[in-house]
Amino acid sequence: MKLAARVSQVSPSLTLAIAAKAKAMKAEGIDVCSFSAGEPDFDTPAHIKAAAVKALDEGKTKYGAASGEPKLREAIAHKLKTDNHLDYKAENVIVTNGGKHSLYNLIVALIDPGDEVIIPAPYWLSYPEMVTLAGGVSVIVPTDASTGYKITPQKLRESITPKTKLFVLNSPSNPTGMVYTPEEIKALAEIIVEKDILVVSDEIYEKILYDGAEHLCIGSLGKEIFDRTIVSNGFAKAYSMTGWRIGYLAGPTEIIKATITIQSHSTSNVCTFAQYGAIAALESSQDCVEEMRQAFAKRRQVMLDRLNAIPGLSCEKPDGAFYMFPDISKLGVKSLEFCDALLEKEQVAVIPGVAFGADDNIRLSYATDMATIEKGMDRLDKFVRSRI
Ligand SMILES: *Cc1c(COP(=O)(O)O)cnc(C)c1O
């Protein structure tokens, strides 16, 4: 049997594969320290679960609008106004099956074969694969620690060609944890407007910030950039709702309408009663978000200090999300080989940077308990010292 050519152009998600391998090892009784998962380790807050259970009991079990429950679209538009200073109506919002699905819908709606999409590396590994599936061309722009793994305005300008359609901005970033400052966002916005391209702003980690770092939504900087911005966000990271599969996009009417058409022929609506949990997440107290953020902040400090005490490793201080992205280039080994050996010898699961377009780095998630962090850092320290 011959599969479609597009299948051979993409690979399965390496992060999901490594996380699954670590889980399988644990199930076999092996004492694995896993820093591979890209999800909070907390349970979904009880009031959110209760709202979904109530909706289920009330019979919210039927097909709904492909665009999302009207009440949730309203709540999201309100959130974007109050949190992010973005003036969207409910009709500018689509509820999707997660932030990943938001981005997929958007790429399918916008990208024609040959269209170029600018993606700074290190990048979240699904971006280029989605562009490939749509027949587009990813223009990967490498960045390094000297600019905090952020694209500079000059590099963005140099990467734009007449074929450029879209720029992918992700702040706070997965995998680096870096956050663009308001000044940096402003400088990028000027170029996007001047060159008349679109930007998708993946803001899934906007609530997970440290040390006074600020999140500025690029679309809030004025009408010209607002008209060229699509915001992608969701409930997975801020509310620990990864398995619920609820995300959203907000943007210009024409683009959102197109994504609704695509969704109406692919997934139809997002799980109806789950959307009532999302409404509760937005409309109730945000204390749960802050409690999780504070726990992440403590773990971040411990992991960062431990990493930077290991000879040969160096790690920038992340201002957001829940990842560390240390540089391993001084060890003279590529990321996949390093991660395979680490899992085998010390049973520590981390993700090779090559998955994110950065083969000199590895990604560790600190969305896990403090005891695992301490134990895993002991093992990583031992592993690296045994190699130098
Ligand atoms: C987790 C994540 C998403 C979306 O996740 P969903 O579970 O699909 O909502 C989007 N972008 C980045 C960078 C992520 O890390």
mmCIF file of C-alpha atoms and ligand atoms in Angstrom:
data_model
loop_
_atom_site.group_PDB
_atom_site.id
_atom_site.type_symbol
_atom_site.label_atom_id
_atom_site.label_comp_id
_atom_site.label_asym_id
_atom_site.label_seq_id
_atom_site.Cartn_x
_atom_site.Cartn_y
_atom_site.Cartn_z
ATOM 1 C CA MET A 1 0.000 0.000 0.000
ATOM 2 C CA LYS A 2 1.239 3.465 -0.821
ATOM 3 C CA LEU A 3 0.560 6.180 1.760
ATOM 4 C CA ALA A 4 0.172 9.813 0.777
ATOM 5 C CA ALA A 5 3.497 11.545 0.145
ATOM 6 C CA ARG A 6 2.867 14.033 2.967
ATOM 7 C CA VAL A 7 3.140 11.263 5.538
ATOM 8 C CA SER A 8 6.756 10.560 4.646
ATOM 9 C CA GLN A 9 7.612 14.232 5.126
ATOM 10 C CA VAL A 10 6.751 14.359 8.834
ATOM 11 C CA SER A 11 7.912 12.399 11.892
ATOM 12 C CA PRO A 12 6.040 11.312 15.010
ATOM 13 C CA SER A 13 6.431 13.690 17.966
ATOM 14 C CA LEU A 14 9.738 12.864 19.701
ATOM 15 C CA THR A 15 8.602 14.419 22.984
ATOM 16 C CA LEU A 16 5.509 12.241 23.124
ATOM 17 C CA ALA A 17 7.646 9.190 22.227
ATOM 18 C CA ILE A 18 10.218 9.797 24.988
ATOM 19 C CA ALA A 19 7.540 10.587 27.570
ATOM 20 C CA ALA A 20 5.814 7.325 26.606
ATOM 21 C CA LYS A 21 9.071 5.377 26.893
ATOM 22 C CA ALA A 22 9.724 6.819 30.375
ATOM 23 C CA LYS A 23 6.169 5.910 31.398
ATOM 24 C CA ALA A 24 6.583 2.350 30.100
ATOM 25 C CA MET A 25 9.867 1.968 32.021
ATOM 26 C CA LYS A 26 8.125 3.182 35.187
ATOM 27 C CA ALA A 27 5.321 0.673 34.618
ATOM 28 C CA GLU A 28 7.961 -2.064 34.496
ATOM 29 C CA GLY A 29 9.041 -0.990 37.962
ATOM 30 C CA ILE A 30 12.157 0.922 36.876
ATOM 31 C CA ASP A 31 12.873 3.997 38.985
ATOM 32 C CA VAL A 32 12.813 6.669 36.259
ATOM 33 C CA CYS A 33 13.151 10.405 36.868
ATOM 34 C CA SER A 34 11.209 11.943 34.025
ATOM 35 C CA PHE A 35 11.669 15.556 32.960
ATOM 36 C CA SER A 36 10.200 14.859 29.563
ATOM 37 C CA ALA A 37 6.524 15.704 29.890
ATOM 38 C CA GLY A 38 5.288 19.040 28.651
ATOM 39 C CA GLU A 39 2.415 19.209 31.104
ATOM 40 C CA PRO A 40 1.752 20.427 34.645
ATOM 41 C CA ASP A 41 1.836 17.623 37.216
ATOM 42 C CA PHE A 42 -1.141 19.039 39.160
ATOM 43 C CA ASP A 43 -4.670 17.727 38.958
ATOM 44 C CA THR A 44 -7.228 19.994 37.278
ATOM 45 C CA PRO A 45 -8.674 22.324 39.974
ATOM 46 C CA ALA A 46 -11.810 20.856 41.595
ATOM 47 C CA HIS A 47 -14.197 23.692 40.676
ATOM 48 C CA ILE A 48 -13.375 23.214 36.979
ATOM 49 C CA LYS A 49 -14.020 19.491 37.164
ATOM 50 C CA ALA A 50 -17.268 20.114 39.071
ATOM 51 C CA ALA A 51 -18.542 22.439 36.333
ATOM 52 C CA ALA A 52 -17.953 19.784 33.671
ATOM 53 C CA VAL A 53 -19.652 17.110 35.802
ATOM 54 C CA LYS A 54 -22.628 19.408 36.293
ATOM 55 C CA ALA A 55 -22.857 20.016 32.539
ATOM 56 C CA LEU A 56 -22.733 16.274 31.959
ATOM 57 C CA ASP A 57 -25.516 15.712 34.517
ATOM 58 C CA GLU A 58 -27.593 18.427 32.874
ATOM 59 C CA GLY A 59 -27.408 16.633 29.538
ATOM 60 C CA LYS A 60 -24.879 18.835 27.753
ATOM 61 C CA THR A 61 -23.945 15.747 25.799
ATOM 62 C CA LYS A 62 -25.079 16.603 22.276
ATOM 63 C CA TYR A 63 -23.458 18.155 19.228
ATOM 64 C CA GLY A 64 -22.792 21.841 19.641
ATOM 65 C CA ALA A 65 -21.769 24.643 17.304
ATOM 66 C CA ALA A 66 -18.549 23.838 15.406
ATOM 67 C CA SER A 67 -17.212 27.229 16.482
ATOM 68 C CA GLY A 68 -17.687 26.480 20.199
ATOM 69 C CA GLU A 69 -20.342 27.008 22.881
ATOM 70 C CA PRO A 70 -21.513 30.646 22.552
ATOM 71 C CA LYS A 71 -21.012 31.211 26.285
ATOM 72 C CA LEU A 72 -17.395 30.058 26.084
ATOM 73 C CA ARG A 73 -16.661 32.207 23.027
ATOM 74 C CA GLU A 74 -18.068 35.194 24.953
ATOM 75 C CA ALA A 75 -15.961 34.342 28.012
ATOM 76 C CA ILE A 76 -12.811 34.045 25.880
ATOM 77 C CA ALA A 77 -13.482 37.372 24.133
ATOM 78 C CA HIS A 78 -13.940 38.952 27.565
ATOM 79 C CA LYS A 79 -10.700 37.388 28.825
ATOM 80 C CA LEU A 80 -8.787 38.671 25.809
ATOM 81 C CA LYS A 81 -10.137 42.168 26.463
ATOM 82 C CA THR A 82 -9.395 42.301 30.177
ATOM 83 C CA ASP A 83 -6.120 40.333 30.258
ATOM 84 C CA ASN A 84 -4.598 41.186 26.914
ATOM 85 C CA HIS A 85 -6.219 44.483 25.769
ATOM 86 C CA LEU A 86 -7.473 42.883 22.561
ATOM 87 C CA ASP A 87 -10.820 44.074 21.267
ATOM 88 C CA TYR A 88 -12.381 40.897 19.873
ATOM 89 C CA LYS A 89 -16.041 39.968 19.635
ATOM 90 C CA ALA A 90 -17.197 36.400 20.292
ATOM 91 C CA GLU A 91 -17.419 35.881 16.513
ATOM 92 C CA ASN A 92 -13.648 36.481 16.305
ATOM 93 C CA VAL A 93 -13.073 33.415 18.499
ATOM 94 C CA ILE A 94 -13.084 29.699 17.651
ATOM 95 C CA VAL A 95 -12.914 27.017 20.343
ATOM 96 C CA THR A 96 -10.657 24.145 19.239
ATOM 97 C CA ASN A 97 -9.484 20.753 20.477
ATOM 98 C CA GLY A 98 -6.414 22.250 22.154
ATOM 99 C CA GLY A 99 -3.763 24.792 21.321
ATOM 100 C CA LYS A 100 -2.131 22.341 18.942
ATOM 101 C CA HIS A 101 -5.377 21.987 17.011
ATOM 102 C CA SER A 102 -5.747 25.785 16.945
ATOM 103 C CA LEU A 103 -2.426 26.088 15.175
ATOM 104 C CA TYR A 104 -3.195 23.235 12.805
ATOM 105 C CA ASN A 105 -6.539 24.787 11.815
ATOM 106 C CA LEU A 106 -4.838 28.101 11.250
ATOM 107 C CA ILE A 107 -2.020 26.726 9.107
ATOM 108 C CA VAL A 108 -4.473 24.744 6.972
ATOM 109 C CA ALA A 109 -6.633 27.848 6.573
ATOM 110 C CA LEU A 110 -3.756 30.151 5.600
ATOM 111 C CA ILE A 111 -0.904 28.278 3.966
ATOM 112 C CA ASP A 112 -0.792 27.353 0.287
ATOM 113 C CA PRO A 113 1.943 25.207 -1.239
ATOM 114 C CA GLY A 114 5.067 27.351 -1.502
ATOM 115 C CA ASP A 115 4.013 29.909 1.113
ATOM 116 C CA GLU A 116 6.784 30.643 3.602
ATOM 117 C CA VAL A 117 6.347 30.584 7.367
ATOM 118 C CA ILE A 118 9.096 32.092 9.534
ATOM 119 C CA ILE A 119 9.838 30.003 12.622
ATOM 120 C CA PRO A 120 12.629 31.002 15.032
ATOM 121 C CA ALA A 121 14.610 28.025 16.389
ATOM 122 C CA PRO A 122 14.568 26.581 19.021
ATOM 123 C CA TYR A 123 10.890 26.035 18.187
ATOM 124 C CA TRP A 124 7.996 23.957 19.465
ATOM 125 C CA LEU A 125 8.386 20.841 17.386
ATOM 126 C CA SER A 126 4.918 20.757 15.843
ATOM 127 C CA TYR A 127 5.159 24.121 14.039
ATOM 128 C CA PRO A 128 7.317 23.032 11.097
ATOM 129 C CA GLU A 129 5.518 19.701 10.793
ATOM 130 C CA MET A 130 2.169 21.456 10.449
ATOM 131 C CA VAL A 131 3.577 23.753 7.781
ATOM 132 C CA THR A 132 4.916 20.716 5.902
ATOM 133 C CA LEU A 133 1.540 18.962 6.076
ATOM 134 C CA ALA A 134 -0.025 22.045 4.468
ATOM 135 C CA GLY A 135 2.605 22.043 1.697
ATOM 136 C CA GLY A 136 4.192 25.238 2.969
ATOM 137 C CA VAL A 137 7.864 26.026 3.496
ATOM 138 C CA SER A 138 9.249 26.577 6.995
ATOM 139 C CA VAL A 139 11.955 29.212 7.103
ATOM 140 C CA ILE A 140 13.846 28.286 10.250
ATOM 141 C CA VAL A 141 15.778 31.166 11.786
ATOM 142 C CA PRO A 142 18.386 29.932 14.276
ATOM 143 C CA THR A 143 18.934 31.883 17.485
ATOM 144 C CA ASP A 144 21.321 31.264 20.376
ATOM 145 C CA ALA A 145 21.984 32.144 23.981
ATOM 146 C CA SER A 146 23.584 35.493 23.011
ATOM 147 C CA THR A 147 20.101 36.885 22.244
ATOM 148 C CA GLY A 148 18.345 34.772 24.891
ATOM 149 C CA TYR A 149 17.223 32.362 22.137
ATOM 150 C CA LYS A 150 15.039 35.124 20.713
ATOM 151 C CA ILE A 151 14.815 36.320 17.119
ATOM 152 C CA THR A 152 16.107 39.849 16.653
ATOM 153 C CA PRO A 153 14.205 42.416 14.573
ATOM 154 C CA GLN A 154 17.089 42.428 12.114
ATOM 155 C CA LYS A 155 16.956 38.656 11.637
ATOM 156 C CA LEU A 156 13.196 38.765 11.165
ATOM 157 C CA ARG A 157 13.557 41.470 8.523
ATOM 158 C CA GLU A 158 16.251 39.518 6.660
ATOM 159 C CA SER A 159 14.101 36.367 6.621
ATOM 160 C CA ILE A 160 11.083 37.970 4.974
ATOM 161 C CA THR A 161 10.646 37.375 1.228
ATOM 162 C CA PRO A 162 7.757 38.067 -1.155
ATOM 163 C CA LYS A 163 6.536 34.550 -0.323
ATOM 164 C CA THR A 164 6.380 35.098 3.449
ATOM 165 C CA LYS A 165 2.863 34.710 4.764
ATOM 166 C CA LEU A 166 3.201 34.124 8.479
ATOM 167 C CA PHE A 167 5.599 34.593 11.392
ATOM 168 C CA VAL A 168 5.284 32.268 14.395
ATOM 169 C CA LEU A 169 5.907 33.970 17.741
ATOM 170 C CA ASN A 170 5.914 31.920 20.958
ATOM 171 C CA SER A 171 6.453 33.790 24.216
ATOM 172 C CA PRO A 172 6.939 32.454 26.852
ATOM 173 C CA SER A 173 8.712 29.827 24.797
ATOM 174 C CA ASN A 174 8.620 26.085 24.755
ATOM 175 C CA PRO A 175 11.400 24.812 24.816
ATOM 176 C CA THR A 176 13.577 27.683 26.101
ATOM 177 C CA GLY A 177 11.336 29.360 28.704
ATOM 178 C CA MET A 178 12.414 32.741 27.327
ATOM 179 C CA VAL A 179 10.021 35.705 27.334
ATOM 180 C CA TYR A 180 10.196 38.592 24.850
ATOM 181 C CA THR A 181 10.237 41.974 26.579
ATOM 182 C CA PRO A 182 7.600 44.562 25.598
ATOM 183 C CA GLU A 183 10.328 46.497 23.733
ATOM 184 C CA GLU A 184 11.313 43.415 21.751
ATOM 185 C CA ILE A 185 7.666 42.715 20.880
ATOM 186 C CA LYS A 186 7.237 46.321 19.706
ATOM 187 C CA ALA A 187 10.267 46.099 17.439
ATOM 188 C CA LEU A 188 8.986 42.874 15.846
ATOM 189 C CA ALA A 189 5.495 44.378 15.391
ATOM 190 C CA GLU A 190 6.912 47.306 13.430
ATOM 191 C CA ILE A 191 8.503 44.963 10.917
ATOM 192 C CA ILE A 192 5.388 42.800 10.601
ATOM 193 C CA VAL A 193 3.307 45.892 9.796
ATOM 194 C CA GLU A 194 5.904 47.378 7.476
ATOM 195 C CA LYS A 195 6.293 44.125 5.509
ATOM 196 C CA ASP A 196 2.562 43.375 5.705
ATOM 197 C CA ILE A 197 2.778 39.761 6.883
ATOM 198 C CA LEU A 198 0.685 37.915 9.475
ATOM 199 C CA VAL A 199 1.809 36.794 12.928
ATOM 200 C CA VAL A 200 0.432 33.962 15.022
ATOM 201 C CA SER A 201 1.161 34.537 18.683
ATOM 202 C CA ASP A 202 1.202 31.273 20.648
ATOM 203 C CA GLU A 203 0.489 32.466 24.188
ATOM 204 C CA ILE A 204 -0.230 29.153 25.876
ATOM 205 C CA TYR A 205 2.287 29.935 28.682
ATOM 206 C CA GLU A 206 1.271 33.580 29.208
ATOM 207 C CA LYS A 207 0.285 32.983 32.860
ATOM 208 C CA ILE A 208 3.481 31.174 33.813
ATOM 209 C CA LEU A 209 5.962 34.019 34.380
ATOM 210 C CA TYR A 210 8.697 34.652 36.980
ATOM 211 C CA ASP A 211 10.685 37.472 38.543
ATOM 212 C CA GLY A 212 8.358 40.193 37.297
ATOM 213 C CA ALA A 213 8.584 39.204 33.622
ATOM 214 C CA GLU A 214 5.765 40.761 31.623
ATOM 215 C CA HIS A 215 3.660 39.222 28.883
ATOM 216 C CA LEU A 216 2.639 41.642 26.153
ATOM 217 C CA CYS A 217 0.320 40.439 23.408
ATOM 218 C CA ILE A 218 1.691 41.744 20.123
ATOM 219 C CA GLY A 219 -1.814 42.407 18.803
ATOM 220 C CA SER A 220 -2.467 44.980 21.528
ATOM 221 C CA LEU A 221 0.046 47.472 20.112
ATOM 222 C CA GLY A 222 -2.281 49.216 17.639
ATOM 223 C CA LYS A 223 -4.805 48.675 14.883
ATOM 224 C CA GLU A 224 -2.315 47.844 12.146
ATOM 225 C CA ILE A 225 -0.681 45.004 14.061
ATOM 226 C CA PHE A 226 -4.029 43.898 15.565
ATOM 227 C CA ASP A 227 -5.351 43.333 12.017
ATOM 228 C CA ARG A 228 -2.335 41.104 11.257
ATOM 229 C CA THR A 229 -2.366 39.085 14.502
ATOM 230 C CA ILE A 230 -3.940 35.733 15.306
ATOM 231 C CA VAL A 231 -3.763 34.738 18.972
ATOM 232 C CA SER A 232 -3.476 31.056 19.844
ATOM 233 C CA ASN A 233 -4.090 29.993 23.400
ATOM 234 C CA GLY A 234 -5.744 27.295 25.483
ATOM 235 C CA PHE A 235 -6.495 25.871 28.889
ATOM 236 C CA ALA A 236 -3.929 23.066 29.068
ATOM 237 C CA LYS A 237 -0.995 24.778 30.740
ATOM 238 C CA ALA A 238 -2.486 27.543 32.900
ATOM 239 C CA TYR A 239 -5.269 25.369 34.379
ATOM 240 C CA SER A 240 -3.598 21.970 34.169
ATOM 241 C CA MET A 241 -6.192 20.742 31.669
ATOM 242 C CA THR A 242 -3.952 19.015 29.123
ATOM 243 C CA GLY A 243 -6.219 15.988 28.657
ATOM 244 C CA TRP A 244 -9.368 18.059 28.266
ATOM 245 C CA ARG A 245 -8.322 19.220 24.787
ATOM 246 C CA ILE A 246 -9.608 22.787 24.743
ATOM 247 C CA GLY A 247 -7.880 25.668 23.041
ATOM 248 C CA TYR A 248 -8.852 28.693 21.023
ATOM 249 C CA LEU A 249 -7.863 31.094 18.295
ATOM 250 C CA ALA A 250 -8.839 34.742 18.001
ATOM 251 C CA GLY A 251 -8.235 36.918 14.986
ATOM 252 C CA PRO A 252 -9.650 38.696 11.964
ATOM 253 C CA THR A 253 -13.200 37.588 11.043
ATOM 254 C CA GLU A 254 -12.278 36.163 7.651
ATOM 255 C CA ILE A 255 -9.541 33.939 9.074
ATOM 256 C CA ILE A 256 -11.608 32.699 12.019
ATOM 257 C CA LYS A 257 -14.530 31.931 9.678
ATOM 258 C CA ALA A 258 -12.206 29.830 7.519
ATOM 259 C CA THR A 259 -10.980 27.847 10.536
ATOM 260 C CA ILE A 260 -14.601 27.211 11.591
ATOM 261 C CA THR A 261 -15.367 25.818 8.123
ATOM 262 C CA ILE A 262 -12.350 23.506 8.339
ATOM 263 C CA GLN A 263 -13.295 22.408 11.848
ATOM 264 C CA SER A 264 -16.920 21.775 10.780
ATOM 265 C CA HIS A 265 -15.638 19.179 8.300
ATOM 266 C CA SER A 266 -12.959 17.608 10.477
ATOM 267 C CA THR A 267 -13.721 17.457 14.206
ATOM 268 C CA SER A 268 -17.081 19.272 14.513
ATOM 269 C CA ASN A 269 -17.435 20.792 17.983
ATOM 270 C CA VAL A 270 -15.104 20.375 20.932
ATOM 271 C CA CYS A 271 -16.494 18.008 23.623
ATOM 272 C CA THR A 272 -19.577 19.884 24.798
ATOM 273 C CA PHE A 273 -19.445 19.319 28.565
ATOM 274 C CA ALA A 274 -15.692 19.897 28.672
ATOM 275 C CA GLN A 275 -16.325 23.427 27.404
ATOM 276 C CA TYR A 276 -18.332 24.120 30.570
ATOM 277 C CA GLY A 277 -15.238 23.320 32.591
ATOM 278 C CA ALA A 278 -13.374 25.890 30.512
ATOM 279 C CA ILE A 279 -16.065 28.496 31.177
ATOM 280 C CA ALA A 280 -15.653 27.873 34.913
ATOM 281 C CA ALA A 281 -11.871 28.168 34.545
ATOM 282 C CA LEU A 282 -12.230 31.670 33.081
ATOM 283 C CA GLU A 283 -15.098 32.892 35.236
ATOM 284 C CA SER A 284 -13.919 31.670 38.656
ATOM 285 C CA SER A 285 -11.082 32.873 40.857
ATOM 286 C CA GLN A 286 -7.640 32.680 39.258
ATOM 287 C CA ASP A 287 -5.978 31.680 42.546
ATOM 288 C CA CYS A 288 -5.366 28.134 41.273
ATOM 289 C CA VAL A 289 -3.233 29.516 38.442
ATOM 290 C CA GLU A 290 -1.150 31.520 40.883
ATOM 291 C CA GLU A 291 -0.719 28.569 43.261
ATOM 292 C CA MET A 292 0.677 26.407 40.454
ATOM 293 C CA ARG A 293 2.890 29.240 39.270
ATOM 294 C CA GLN A 294 4.389 29.623 42.730
ATOM 295 C CA ALA A 295 5.155 25.900 42.905
ATOM 296 C CA PHE A 296 6.849 26.090 39.491
ATOM 297 C CA ALA A 297 8.860 29.120 40.641
ATOM 298 C CA LYS A 298 10.377 27.189 43.573
ATOM 299 C CA ARG A 299 11.274 24.204 41.424
ATOM 300 C CA ARG A 300 12.749 26.464 38.778
ATOM 301 C CA GLN A 301 15.217 27.942 41.219
ATOM 302 C CA VAL A 302 16.330 24.531 42.480
ATOM 303 C CA MET A 303 16.748 23.039 39.021
ATOM 304 C CA LEU A 304 18.543 26.083 37.632
ATOM 305 C CA ASP A 305 21.071 26.170 40.487
ATOM 306 C CA ARG A 306 21.704 22.448 40.220
ATOM 307 C CA LEU A 307 22.145 22.548 36.416
ATOM 308 C CA ASN A 308 24.569 25.428 36.486
ATOM 309 C CA ALA A 309 26.635 23.643 39.155
ATOM 310 C CA ILE A 310 27.293 20.767 36.756
ATOM 311 C CA PRO A 311 30.610 21.232 34.934
ATOM 312 C CA GLY A 312 30.206 21.578 31.164
ATOM 313 C CA LEU A 313 26.523 22.537 31.294
ATOM 314 C CA SER A 314 25.261 26.084 31.083
ATOM 315 C CA CYS A 315 21.682 27.185 31.374
ATOM 316 C CA GLU A 316 20.082 30.584 30.800
ATOM 317 C CA LYS A 317 17.576 31.626 33.425
ATOM 318 C CA PRO A 318 14.096 31.142 31.963
ATOM 319 C CA ASP A 319 11.502 33.852 32.667
ATOM 320 C CA GLY A 320 8.468 31.731 31.860
ATOM 321 C CA ALA A 321 6.868 28.354 31.108
ATOM 322 C CA PHE A 322 8.287 25.300 32.964
ATOM 323 C CA TYR A 323 11.330 24.287 30.958
ATOM 324 C CA MET A 324 15.108 24.566 31.189
ATOM 325 C CA PHE A 325 17.142 24.423 28.016
ATOM 326 C CA PRO A 326 20.795 23.921 29.003
ATOM 327 C CA ASP A 327 23.606 23.982 26.465
ATOM 328 C CA ILE A 328 25.570 20.717 26.343
ATOM 329 C CA SER A 329 27.923 21.638 23.490
ATOM 330 C CA LYS A 330 30.995 21.673 25.754
ATOM 331 C CA LEU A 331 30.487 17.967 26.365
ATOM 332 C CA GLY A 332 31.181 17.222 22.711
ATOM 333 C CA VAL A 333 28.106 15.087 22.199
ATOM 334 C CA LYS A 334 24.957 15.578 20.191
ATOM 335 C CA SER A 335 21.635 15.856 21.969
ATOM 336 C CA LEU A 336 20.015 12.562 20.945
ATOM 337 C CA GLU A 337 23.056 10.506 21.897
ATOM 338 C CA PHE A 338 23.248 12.348 25.229
ATOM 339 C CA CYS A 339 19.590 11.722 26.039
ATOM 340 C CA ASP A 340 19.675 8.062 25.037
ATOM 341 C CA ALA A 341 22.741 7.419 27.215
ATOM 342 C CA LEU A 342 21.271 9.369 30.137
ATOM 343 C CA LEU A 343 18.054 7.361 30.059
ATOM 344 C CA GLU A 344 19.924 4.085 29.752
ATOM 345 C CA LYS A 345 22.663 4.672 32.369
ATOM 346 C CA GLU A 346 20.885 6.825 34.941
ATOM 347 C CA GLN A 347 17.182 6.404 34.112
ATOM 348 C CA VAL A 348 16.674 10.139 33.617
ATOM 349 C CA ALA A 349 14.352 11.133 30.773
ATOM 350 C CA VAL A 350 14.974 14.475 29.053
ATOM 351 C CA ILE A 351 14.247 15.633 25.494
ATOM 352 C CA PRO A 352 17.049 16.111 22.940
ATOM 353 C CA GLY A 353 17.214 19.657 21.603
ATOM 354 C CA VAL A 354 17.405 18.343 18.047
ATOM 355 C CA ALA A 355 13.630 17.839 18.289
ATOM 356 C CA PHE A 356 13.346 21.627 18.634
ATOM 357 C CA GLY A 357 15.937 22.504 16.000
ATOM 358 C CA ALA A 358 18.780 22.973 18.530
ATOM 359 C CA ASP A 359 21.164 20.023 18.690
ATOM 360 C CA ASP A 360 23.459 21.671 21.277
ATOM 361 C CA ASN A 361 20.776 21.648 23.958
ATOM 362 C CA ILE A 362 18.495 19.404 25.965
ATOM 363 C CA ARG A 363 15.074 20.248 27.394
ATOM 364 C CA LEU A 364 14.066 19.475 30.954
ATOM 365 C CA SER A 365 10.578 20.102 32.271
ATOM 366 C CA TYR A 366 10.329 21.036 35.948
ATOM 367 C CA ALA A 367 6.598 20.366 36.065
ATOM 368 C CA THR A 368 7.301 17.558 38.492
ATOM 369 C CA ASP A 369 7.723 17.187 42.232
ATOM 370 C CA MET A 370 10.735 18.527 44.118
ATOM 371 C CA ALA A 371 11.935 15.059 45.210
ATOM 372 C CA THR A 372 12.175 13.934 41.575
ATOM 373 C CA ILE A 373 14.031 17.126 40.701
ATOM 374 C CA GLU A 374 16.595 16.578 43.476
ATOM 375 C CA LYS A 375 17.088 12.925 42.633
ATOM 376 C CA GLY A 376 17.229 13.539 38.885
ATOM 377 C CA MET A 377 19.772 16.339 39.293
ATOM 378 C CA ASP A 378 21.969 14.047 41.419
ATOM 379 C CA ARG A 379 21.897 11.480 38.648
ATOM 380 C CA LEU A 380 22.484 13.997 35.865
ATOM 381 C CA ASP A 381 25.424 15.442 37.794
ATOM 382 C CA LYS A 382 26.923 11.969 38.204
ATOM 383 C CA PHE A 383 26.328 11.137 34.535
ATOM 384 C CA VAL A 384 28.013 14.275 33.216
ATOM 385 C CA ARG A 385 30.979 13.999 35.612
ATOM 386 C CA SER A 386 31.541 10.409 34.495
ATOM 387 C CA ARG A 387 31.974 11.637 30.926
ATOM 388 C CA ILE A 388 34.453 14.463 31.464
HETATM 389 C C1 LIG B 1 1.455 22.660 25.103
HETATM 390 C C2 LIG B 1 1.637 23.626 23.978
HETATM 391 C C3 LIG B 1 0.592 23.990 23.097
HETATM 392 C C4 LIG B 1 -0.816 23.464 23.111
HETATM 393 O O1 LIG B 1 -1.110 22.378 23.790
HETATM 394 P P1 LIG B 1 -2.578 21.760 23.781
HETATM 395 O O2 LIG B 1 -2.463 20.662 24.764
HETATM 396 O O3 LIG B 1 -2.851 21.287 22.399
HETATM 397 O O4 LIG B 1 -3.536 22.832 24.198
HETATM 398 C C5 LIG B 1 0.829 24.936 22.126
HETATM 399 N N1 LIG B 1 2.040 25.509 22.003
HETATM 400 C C6 LIG B 1 3.052 25.197 22.797
HETATM 401 C C7 LIG B 1 4.334 25.901 22.605
HETATM 402 C C8 LIG B 1 2.909 24.233 23.804
HETATM 403 O O5 LIG B 1 3.945 23.915 24.577
#
